[in-house]
XYZ file of C-alpha atoms in Angstrom:
562
model
C 8.353 -27.266 -31.948
C 8.013 -27.804 -28.207
C 4.569 -28.212 -26.728
C 3.557 -25.378 -24.428
C 1.446 -25.560 -21.299
C -1.211 -23.209 -22.672
C -3.251 -23.285 -19.461
C -0.362 -21.827 -17.474
C 0.734 -18.287 -18.383
C 4.326 -17.963 -19.541
C 6.552 -16.113 -17.098
C 10.073 -14.724 -17.419
C 10.886 -15.505 -13.772
C 9.730 -19.110 -14.058
C 11.833 -19.532 -17.212
C 14.981 -18.065 -15.645
C 14.546 -20.273 -12.572
C 14.070 -23.371 -14.734
C 17.106 -22.491 -16.870
C 19.196 -22.018 -13.715
C 18.119 -25.380 -12.323
C 18.854 -27.111 -15.613
C 22.280 -25.506 -15.933
C 23.310 -26.305 -12.356
C 21.988 -29.844 -12.519
C 23.521 -32.511 -10.280
C 26.966 -30.978 -10.520
C 26.309 -28.227 -7.992
C 26.651 -30.576 -5.041
C 29.851 -32.213 -6.363
C 32.510 -29.447 -6.279
C 35.323 -31.981 -6.291
C 34.569 -33.196 -9.797
C 35.413 -30.286 -12.032
C 32.704 -27.948 -10.878
C 33.506 -24.476 -9.571
C 31.931 -22.560 -6.703
C 28.156 -22.286 -7.064
C 27.214 -18.761 -8.214
C 24.087 -16.859 -7.265
C 21.271 -18.575 -9.236
C 19.666 -15.196 -9.965
C 22.776 -14.212 -11.913
C 23.180 -17.413 -13.898
C 20.892 -16.208 -16.680
C 19.558 -12.894 -17.791
C 16.855 -11.953 -20.243
C 17.862 -10.007 -23.326
C 15.837 -6.904 -24.178
C 17.614 -4.951 -26.920
C 16.485 -5.468 -30.513
C 20.087 -6.137 -31.537
C 20.639 -9.015 -29.101
C 17.162 -10.463 -29.582
C 18.065 -11.223 -33.197
C 20.151 -14.198 -32.092
C 19.267 -14.985 -28.463
C 16.573 -14.471 -25.845
C 18.422 -15.620 -22.716
C 22.145 -15.685 -21.994
C 24.250 -17.302 -19.306
C 27.442 -15.203 -19.459
C 30.778 -16.934 -19.893
C 31.849 -15.635 -16.460
C 28.990 -17.623 -14.901
C 29.810 -20.727 -16.959
C 33.464 -20.522 -15.895
C 32.413 -20.187 -12.264
C 30.026 -23.115 -12.446
C 32.228 -25.416 -14.542
C 35.960 -25.285 -14.009
C 36.861 -25.899 -17.656
C 34.270 -23.404 -18.915
C 32.516 -26.128 -20.911
C 28.911 -27.110 -20.354
C 28.668 -30.935 -20.295
C 26.570 -32.384 -23.147
C 24.054 -33.892 -20.704
C 23.537 -30.501 -19.048
C 23.183 -28.734 -22.398
C 20.627 -31.341 -23.461
C 18.693 -30.689 -20.260
C 18.672 -26.943 -20.968
C 17.494 -27.390 -24.555
C 14.685 -29.782 -23.582
C 13.413 -27.467 -20.871
C 9.711 -27.704 -20.043
C 7.470 -26.863 -17.124
C 4.609 -24.655 -15.909
C 5.100 -21.074 -17.031
C 8.361 -21.877 -18.842
C 8.889 -20.418 -22.290
C 9.509 -23.161 -24.906
C 13.162 -23.474 -25.914
C 13.950 -23.778 -29.616
C 17.744 -24.066 -29.621
C 20.927 -22.935 -27.921
C 24.701 -23.077 -28.184
C 27.933 -21.939 -26.586
C 29.323 -18.671 -27.898
C 32.158 -16.421 -26.819
C 29.678 -14.407 -24.717
C 28.360 -17.529 -22.990
C 25.538 -20.017 -23.410
C 22.756 -18.499 -25.465
C 19.197 -19.810 -25.709
C 16.513 -18.960 -28.223
C 12.830 -19.327 -27.462
C 10.442 -20.998 -29.907
C 8.802 -17.752 -31.007
C 5.873 -19.265 -32.889
C 4.921 -21.474 -29.930
C 5.209 -18.538 -27.532
C 3.078 -16.292 -29.760
C 0.408 -18.973 -29.940
C 0.444 -19.674 -26.201
C 0.084 -15.997 -25.304
C -2.139 -14.610 -28.051
C -4.544 -17.382 -29.026
C -6.366 -17.056 -25.715
C -6.577 -13.275 -25.855
C -3.656 -12.658 -23.445
C -6.036 -12.136 -20.513
C -3.621 -13.962 -18.186
C -0.962 -11.339 -18.876
C -2.813 -8.226 -17.665
C -1.977 -8.565 -13.968
C -5.423 -9.025 -12.409
C -5.601 -10.929 -9.118
C -8.712 -12.564 -7.705
C -7.165 -13.338 -4.302
C -7.653 -11.026 -1.314
C -4.297 -10.392 0.356
C -5.238 -7.952 3.097
C -6.140 -4.291 3.500
C -3.910 -1.262 2.998
C -4.897 2.155 4.336
C -3.108 4.829 2.308
C -2.763 8.011 4.323
C -1.906 11.232 2.501
C -1.131 13.968 5.066
C -1.084 16.652 2.345
C -4.887 16.443 2.239
C -5.426 16.692 5.991
C -6.481 20.095 7.377
C -3.423 21.707 9.016
C -5.479 23.468 10.412
C -7.321 24.650 7.271
C -8.172 22.303 4.359
C -5.985 22.424 1.226
C -7.131 24.336 -1.852
C -5.844 24.404 -5.446
C -4.149 27.701 -4.652
C -2.455 26.442 -1.487
C -1.485 22.888 -2.470
C 2.101 22.787 -3.710
C 3.275 20.620 -6.588
C 5.367 18.657 -4.089
C 2.223 17.879 -2.108
C 0.396 16.971 -5.324
C 3.154 14.459 -6.013
C 2.334 12.666 -2.743
C -1.377 12.650 -3.676
C -0.640 11.191 -7.128
C 1.679 8.595 -5.598
C -1.032 7.629 -3.110
C -3.561 7.266 -5.911
C -1.185 5.240 -8.113
C -0.050 2.907 -5.335
C -3.663 2.302 -4.369
C -4.480 1.265 -7.934
C -1.440 -1.038 -8.100
C -2.277 -2.703 -4.799
C -5.919 -3.198 -5.775
C -4.835 -5.055 -8.902
C -2.775 -7.362 -6.696
C -5.770 -8.296 -4.572
C -5.447 -5.820 -1.700
C -8.451 -3.967 -0.354
C -7.472 -0.288 -0.291
C -8.862 2.512 1.833
C -7.783 6.153 1.541
C -7.311 8.691 4.306
C -8.476 11.393 4.943
C -12.103 11.560 3.866
C -12.742 15.000 2.387
C -15.969 16.993 2.681
C -17.940 16.965 -0.560
C -17.750 20.755 -0.778
C -13.947 20.786 -0.454
C -12.311 23.143 -2.954
C -9.621 20.594 -3.766
C -11.987 17.829 -4.926
C -12.801 19.259 -8.403
C -9.084 19.569 -9.176
C -8.382 16.024 -7.963
C -11.228 14.665 -10.073
C -9.974 16.584 -13.102
C -6.717 14.673 -12.658
C -8.587 11.365 -12.460
C -8.248 11.025 -8.679
C -11.419 9.641 -7.125
C -10.643 10.550 -3.524
C -13.247 9.538 -0.898
C -15.647 12.278 0.152
C -18.433 12.612 2.698
C -21.399 14.950 3.037
C -20.431 18.524 3.805
C -22.087 18.329 7.227
C -20.354 15.049 8.159
C -18.288 15.138 11.335
C -15.942 12.700 13.005
C -16.458 14.038 16.518
C -17.265 10.682 18.104
C -14.013 9.160 16.882
C -12.073 12.269 17.880
C -13.484 11.906 21.380
C -12.535 8.231 21.357
C -8.947 8.995 20.299
C -8.613 11.760 22.895
C -9.724 9.386 25.654
C -7.396 6.642 24.416
C -4.426 9.006 24.581
C -5.406 10.285 27.997
C -5.310 6.720 29.308
C -2.194 5.748 27.346
C 0.690 4.261 29.351
C 2.973 6.623 27.434
C 1.287 9.765 28.736
C 3.597 12.211 30.453
C 2.387 12.951 33.972
C 4.227 16.225 34.249
C 5.188 18.677 31.562
C 8.877 19.112 30.857
C 9.783 22.719 30.302
C 12.810 23.656 28.285
C 15.425 25.733 30.027
C 17.012 28.567 28.106
C 17.956 28.639 24.467
C 15.908 29.672 21.492
C 12.542 27.906 21.366
C 10.779 26.760 18.240
C 7.250 27.932 17.517
C 5.931 24.496 18.481
C 7.899 24.477 21.746
C 6.518 27.921 22.618
C 2.970 26.717 21.953
C 3.554 23.680 24.136
C 4.866 25.745 27.037
C 1.894 28.081 26.773
C -0.353 25.027 27.128
C 1.036 23.956 30.475
C -1.791 21.543 31.165
C -1.875 19.997 27.678
C -1.852 16.259 27.105
C 1.654 15.062 26.249
C 2.825 11.677 24.990
C 6.383 10.325 25.187
C 6.886 9.118 21.609
C 10.443 7.904 22.173
C 9.182 5.455 24.781
C 6.551 4.214 22.320
C 8.948 3.015 19.621
C 11.646 1.929 22.078
C 9.419 -0.162 24.313
C 7.442 -1.659 21.421
C 10.567 -2.502 19.427
C 9.727 -0.340 16.393
C 12.736 0.397 14.192
C 13.488 3.300 11.884
C 11.959 6.166 13.858
C 13.752 9.424 14.615
C 15.386 9.248 18.072
C 14.591 12.948 18.569
C 10.802 12.465 18.449
C 10.829 12.968 22.209
C 7.610 14.103 23.844
C 4.715 15.454 21.787
C 1.825 17.707 22.805
C -1.521 16.424 21.541
C -3.153 19.247 19.602
C -6.655 19.147 18.159
C -5.483 18.754 14.555
C -3.453 15.692 15.572
C -6.483 14.142 17.244
C -8.465 14.846 14.067
C -5.755 13.135 12.008
C -5.838 10.076 14.286
C -9.639 9.921 14.113
C -9.467 9.919 10.310
C -6.988 7.035 10.403
C -9.186 5.148 12.850
C -12.186 5.670 10.560
C -10.283 4.388 7.507
C -9.211 1.240 9.339
C -12.796 0.675 10.468
C -13.822 0.628 6.788
C -11.527 -2.365 6.141
C -13.334 -5.690 5.939
C -10.268 -7.886 6.495
C -8.275 -8.398 9.663
C -4.744 -7.902 8.278
C -4.323 -4.138 7.916
C -1.239 -2.149 6.911
C -1.168 1.651 6.976
C 1.022 3.354 4.388
C 1.817 7.005 5.148
C 2.784 8.857 1.948
C 4.451 12.174 2.651
C 7.265 14.511 1.680
C 10.639 14.625 3.379
C 9.707 18.024 4.841
C 6.748 16.458 6.673
C 8.356 13.138 7.611
C 9.076 14.142 11.220
C 5.491 15.301 11.748
C 4.155 12.090 10.234
C 6.377 9.980 12.465
C 4.813 11.833 15.397
C 1.331 10.983 14.141
C 2.303 7.329 13.645
C 3.627 7.019 17.188
C 0.648 8.900 18.667
C -1.645 6.416 16.964
C 0.431 3.561 18.358
C 0.266 5.138 21.817
C -3.536 5.199 21.556
C -3.515 1.405 21.274
C -3.545 0.962 17.481
C -1.357 -2.073 16.823
C -1.571 -1.965 13.015
C 1.581 -2.168 10.918
C 2.600 1.337 9.860
C 5.110 2.130 7.139
C 6.371 5.381 5.638
C 6.791 6.223 1.961
C 8.895 9.386 1.762
C 9.356 11.670 -1.259
C 12.072 14.315 -1.690
C 11.277 17.874 -2.664
C 9.853 19.023 -5.990
C 11.610 22.086 -7.363
C 8.831 24.170 -8.857
C 7.751 27.776 -9.135
C 3.966 27.563 -8.897
C 1.080 26.081 -6.976
C -1.045 23.270 -8.378
C -3.830 25.483 -9.758
C -1.381 27.587 -11.784
C 0.579 24.579 -13.015
C -2.499 22.604 -14.166
C -3.945 25.693 -15.836
C -0.707 26.227 -17.752
C -0.390 22.574 -18.769
C -3.961 22.542 -20.035
C -3.273 25.646 -22.123
C -0.180 24.014 -23.589
C -2.094 20.833 -24.453
C -4.812 22.879 -26.159
C -2.278 24.942 -28.076
C -0.396 21.824 -29.229
C -3.653 20.191 -30.362
C -4.725 23.282 -32.290
C -1.362 23.447 -34.045
C -1.739 19.830 -35.211
C -5.482 19.508 -35.843
C -6.549 23.107 -36.486
C -10.230 23.999 -36.293
C -11.204 20.441 -35.375
C -10.250 21.209 -31.773
C -13.607 22.277 -30.420
C -16.626 20.785 -28.674
C -17.009 18.407 -25.735
C -15.037 15.561 -27.307
C -11.915 17.662 -27.679
C -12.453 19.203 -24.243
C -12.402 15.691 -22.768
C -9.317 14.755 -24.798
C -7.406 17.827 -23.622
C -8.466 17.105 -20.030
C -7.057 13.566 -20.223
C -3.881 14.743 -21.978
C -3.335 17.356 -19.262
C -3.783 14.749 -16.540
C -1.387 12.390 -18.349
C 1.235 15.108 -18.699
C 1.068 16.076 -15.015
C 1.123 12.473 -13.845
C 4.078 11.441 -16.002
C 6.023 14.548 -14.986
C 5.636 13.738 -11.300
C 5.629 9.928 -11.341
C 8.314 9.043 -13.916
C 11.111 9.976 -11.516
C 12.238 7.511 -8.850
C 10.369 8.517 -5.713
C 13.623 8.846 -3.744
C 14.877 11.530 -6.151
C 13.800 15.175 -6.282
C 11.807 16.400 -9.271
C 12.647 19.606 -11.086
C 9.843 21.136 -13.118
C 9.841 24.192 -15.316
C 6.275 25.420 -15.311
C 7.078 28.594 -17.210
C 5.729 28.865 -20.740
C 9.235 29.416 -22.089
C 10.308 25.980 -20.884
C 7.135 24.344 -22.092
C 6.078 20.760 -21.662
C 7.113 17.932 -24.003
C 4.093 17.411 -26.247
C 6.061 15.655 -28.974
C 8.536 12.831 -28.981
C 9.020 9.849 -26.666
C 9.275 11.794 -23.427
C 6.054 11.604 -21.499
C 2.344 11.237 -21.051
C 1.232 12.924 -24.264
C 3.395 10.550 -26.311
C 1.966 7.511 -24.522
C -1.644 8.633 -24.976
C -1.020 9.387 -28.651
C 0.273 5.882 -29.327
C -2.610 4.297 -27.449
C -4.965 6.290 -29.677
C -3.135 4.974 -32.768
C -4.074 1.437 -31.769
C -7.737 2.392 -31.502
C -7.550 4.099 -34.887
C -6.039 0.945 -36.391
C -8.865 -1.269 -35.159
C -11.468 1.281 -36.238
C -9.946 1.122 -39.723
C -10.078 -2.674 -39.687
C -13.747 -2.673 -38.622
C -14.599 -0.278 -41.436
C -12.784 -2.626 -43.819
C -14.919 -5.531 -42.574
C -18.105 -3.491 -43.072
C -17.040 -2.738 -46.647
C -16.317 -6.399 -47.331
C -12.561 -5.892 -47.716
C -11.560 -8.116 -44.801
C -13.203 -11.134 -43.153
C -13.875 -11.292 -39.427
C -10.894 -12.288 -37.280
C -10.929 -16.085 -36.800
C -10.236 -17.943 -33.573
C -6.587 -17.844 -32.540
C -6.357 -21.641 -32.721
C -6.910 -21.397 -36.495
C -3.905 -19.142 -37.113
C -0.295 -19.942 -37.896
C 1.663 -17.599 -35.632
C 4.952 -18.476 -37.332
C 3.943 -15.647 -39.710
C 5.085 -13.174 -37.048
C 8.700 -12.851 -38.135
C 9.328 -9.091 -37.898
C 11.768 -8.399 -35.057
C 9.532 -5.696 -33.589
C 6.749 -8.234 -33.076
C 8.816 -10.495 -30.859
C 10.189 -7.486 -29.013
C 6.644 -6.301 -28.156
C 5.643 -9.736 -26.885
C 8.869 -10.603 -25.049
C 9.625 -7.200 -23.506
C 6.124 -5.994 -22.695
C 3.154 -8.378 -22.944
C 4.742 -11.365 -21.174
C 6.588 -9.440 -18.377
C 3.765 -6.996 -17.567
C 1.997 -9.075 -14.924
C 5.310 -9.719 -13.158
C 5.970 -5.987 -13.126
C 2.656 -5.458 -11.358
C 3.323 -8.350 -8.975
C 6.263 -6.430 -7.541
C 3.963 -3.744 -6.118
C 2.388 -6.206 -3.704
C 5.718 -7.675 -2.604
C 7.333 -4.502 -1.308
C 5.220 -3.698 1.731
C 8.067 -5.080 3.823
C 10.184 -2.246 5.139
C 13.839 -1.752 4.369
C 15.952 -3.753 6.836
C 13.015 -3.953 9.228
C 12.751 -0.170 9.502
C 9.799 2.165 9.133
C 10.352 3.086 5.480
C 9.222 1.218 2.414
C 10.572 1.466 -1.121
C 8.017 0.985 -3.906
C 9.206 1.481 -7.483
C 6.352 3.778 -8.422
C 8.188 5.052 -11.492
C 8.121 1.671 -13.251
C 4.684 1.875 -14.883
C 5.315 5.305 -16.410
C 8.722 4.277 -17.700
C 7.325 0.980 -18.967
C 4.647 2.841 -20.937
C 7.134 5.303 -22.418
C 9.539 2.608 -23.638
C 6.605 0.532 -24.881
C 5.366 3.524 -26.851
C 8.802 4.063 -28.389
C 9.010 0.460 -29.587
C 5.390 0.323 -30.741
C 5.771 3.614 -32.616
C 8.881 2.293 -34.361
C 7.067 -0.922 -35.324
C 3.897 0.866 -36.445
C 5.845 3.277 -38.646
C 7.758 0.391 -40.219
C 5.052 -2.248 -40.735
C 1.845 -1.907 -42.720
C -0.545 -3.952 -40.566
C -3.672 -3.700 -42.707
C -2.360 -4.912 -46.016
C -3.975 -5.585 -49.370
C -7.250 -7.557 -49.050
C -5.740 -10.715 -50.547
C -6.547 -14.132 -49.006
C -2.930 -15.305 -48.880
C -2.039 -12.254 -46.720
C -4.898 -12.625 -44.230
C -3.137 -15.060 -41.846
C -0.245 -12.678 -41.215
C -2.603 -9.706 -40.867
C -4.772 -11.574 -38.356
C -1.724 -12.657 -36.346
C -0.596 -9.034 -36.189
C -4.071 -7.911 -35.140
C -4.034 -10.492 -32.333
C -0.678 -9.113 -31.180
C -1.832 -5.496 -31.330
C -5.135 -6.301 -29.648
C -3.159 -7.745 -26.718
C -1.001 -4.616 -26.784
C -4.094 -2.392 -26.713
C -5.425 -4.240 -23.662
C -1.998 -3.908 -22.062
C -2.127 -0.140 -22.564
C -5.572 -0.043 -20.970
C -4.437 -2.114 -18.004
C -1.320 -0.022 -17.386
C -3.123 3.299 -17.852
C -5.790 2.124 -15.423
C -3.177 2.053 -12.644
C -2.704 5.768 -13.374
C -6.467 6.368 -13.626
C -6.047 7.567 -17.200
C -8.833 6.564 -19.607
C -7.542 5.645 -23.086
C -8.054 8.208 -25.826
C -9.805 6.495 -28.711
C -9.242 9.115 -31.362
C -6.773 11.857 -32.203
């Protein structure tokens, strides 16, 4: 068994990089001696994930890669020896490997990996960062007054999607060490706040009598003195005028800013060439003042503003971004754009219907037990989970189609969404409650320290799958959220894979459910069975903490009983 650097968390990326280096070896720089053209190192190896393939290998370098790297398609013995003796910080311990028709396969030393990850409680695998990386202001235009504040009966489901995305991205970035500020600040008496809080969204609020007049005055003055201010108003000649153009012509003396000059002269890429000249209305000044206030709340100097909006409002938000730039704000601004949501109801109606469906499904399963504050809280969380998974499980660049009619219903059973995830999280809590009751009755001893256990007892294929596909990769999945604030090809848009956490939780719940239904974790209270039971409890305790950590990025509290 290979020794493992237990002080350094195991990482899939570090292992793949080490395997690639070992396989390339010295031969990469000597193409004249039987070595083919050097392939992309990221494609030399890939991690297996299916239960079928994990029975005989954990990593594979396909034969096509071997043939590209070595002209005769044979890995030299010295290179193979280097691969099999692989060690290093964060590298999974290699047990064995061999050439097969599919390529070079490598198996990890499962017992050593289980011990390295689980004996310390798996805290290094939950994706928490203690390093401050900068400040991100997340601006959600759907919550700005335009000109009246949003209400549950006026907010569309498409707009709610942008709010949920803002909330989720903020949670992801916080876990990666970013300070996060949200914009706009809502008045405490806003009608939309109770609905947001019911969905687990803790949006910033100020006293009902709070005003931002001083900052609005400041922004107005900054725009009036902007070098991009139009000295004379350009009137359109002929043709059908839009409502906005008509308003602008009626306000002949209004302040106007040439937005095209802003992004052209400051070298900003990705903005619509037709932005042209924009009249500065009061609601735009209010929007800019809110942004200015949010930036002022940041305690670090490196600030990025992330505008989260729908494709219908992208043009308007580009105007706001360039107006802010014209006022002298030199902060990095990026756009996160969502396509339409095809729905047939506003948020209030949709949430009311989903809550009714959750209550009905609970009553069908648990009968008269479904009453009182505890069940009210459970149904509230289940409703929030259902709405969030419906709107966040789809890639943000794709439209979402919802059927909010009772006939279509919402998936409350099966591996298809939030309710399924929350149910399986509750099963873990029920399991540990059962174990604690067994300890109180004297059936089981207390769980010993992980260093006292023999983790080679974890032989069931579902156990390795849970560790290798979920517990070990989770922190790397979260790491990606902090690495994507760079815009696509230097443009104004950013692509964050906001669907990954929801999909991760759904597939995790499928595999955990399969394992839980197949394996009896709390076995007979016989001493010779305790080691295996304790090893499984260590694994499932890490899995429970993983659920909590992932659900926390969605602001969903775990349900501890069902």
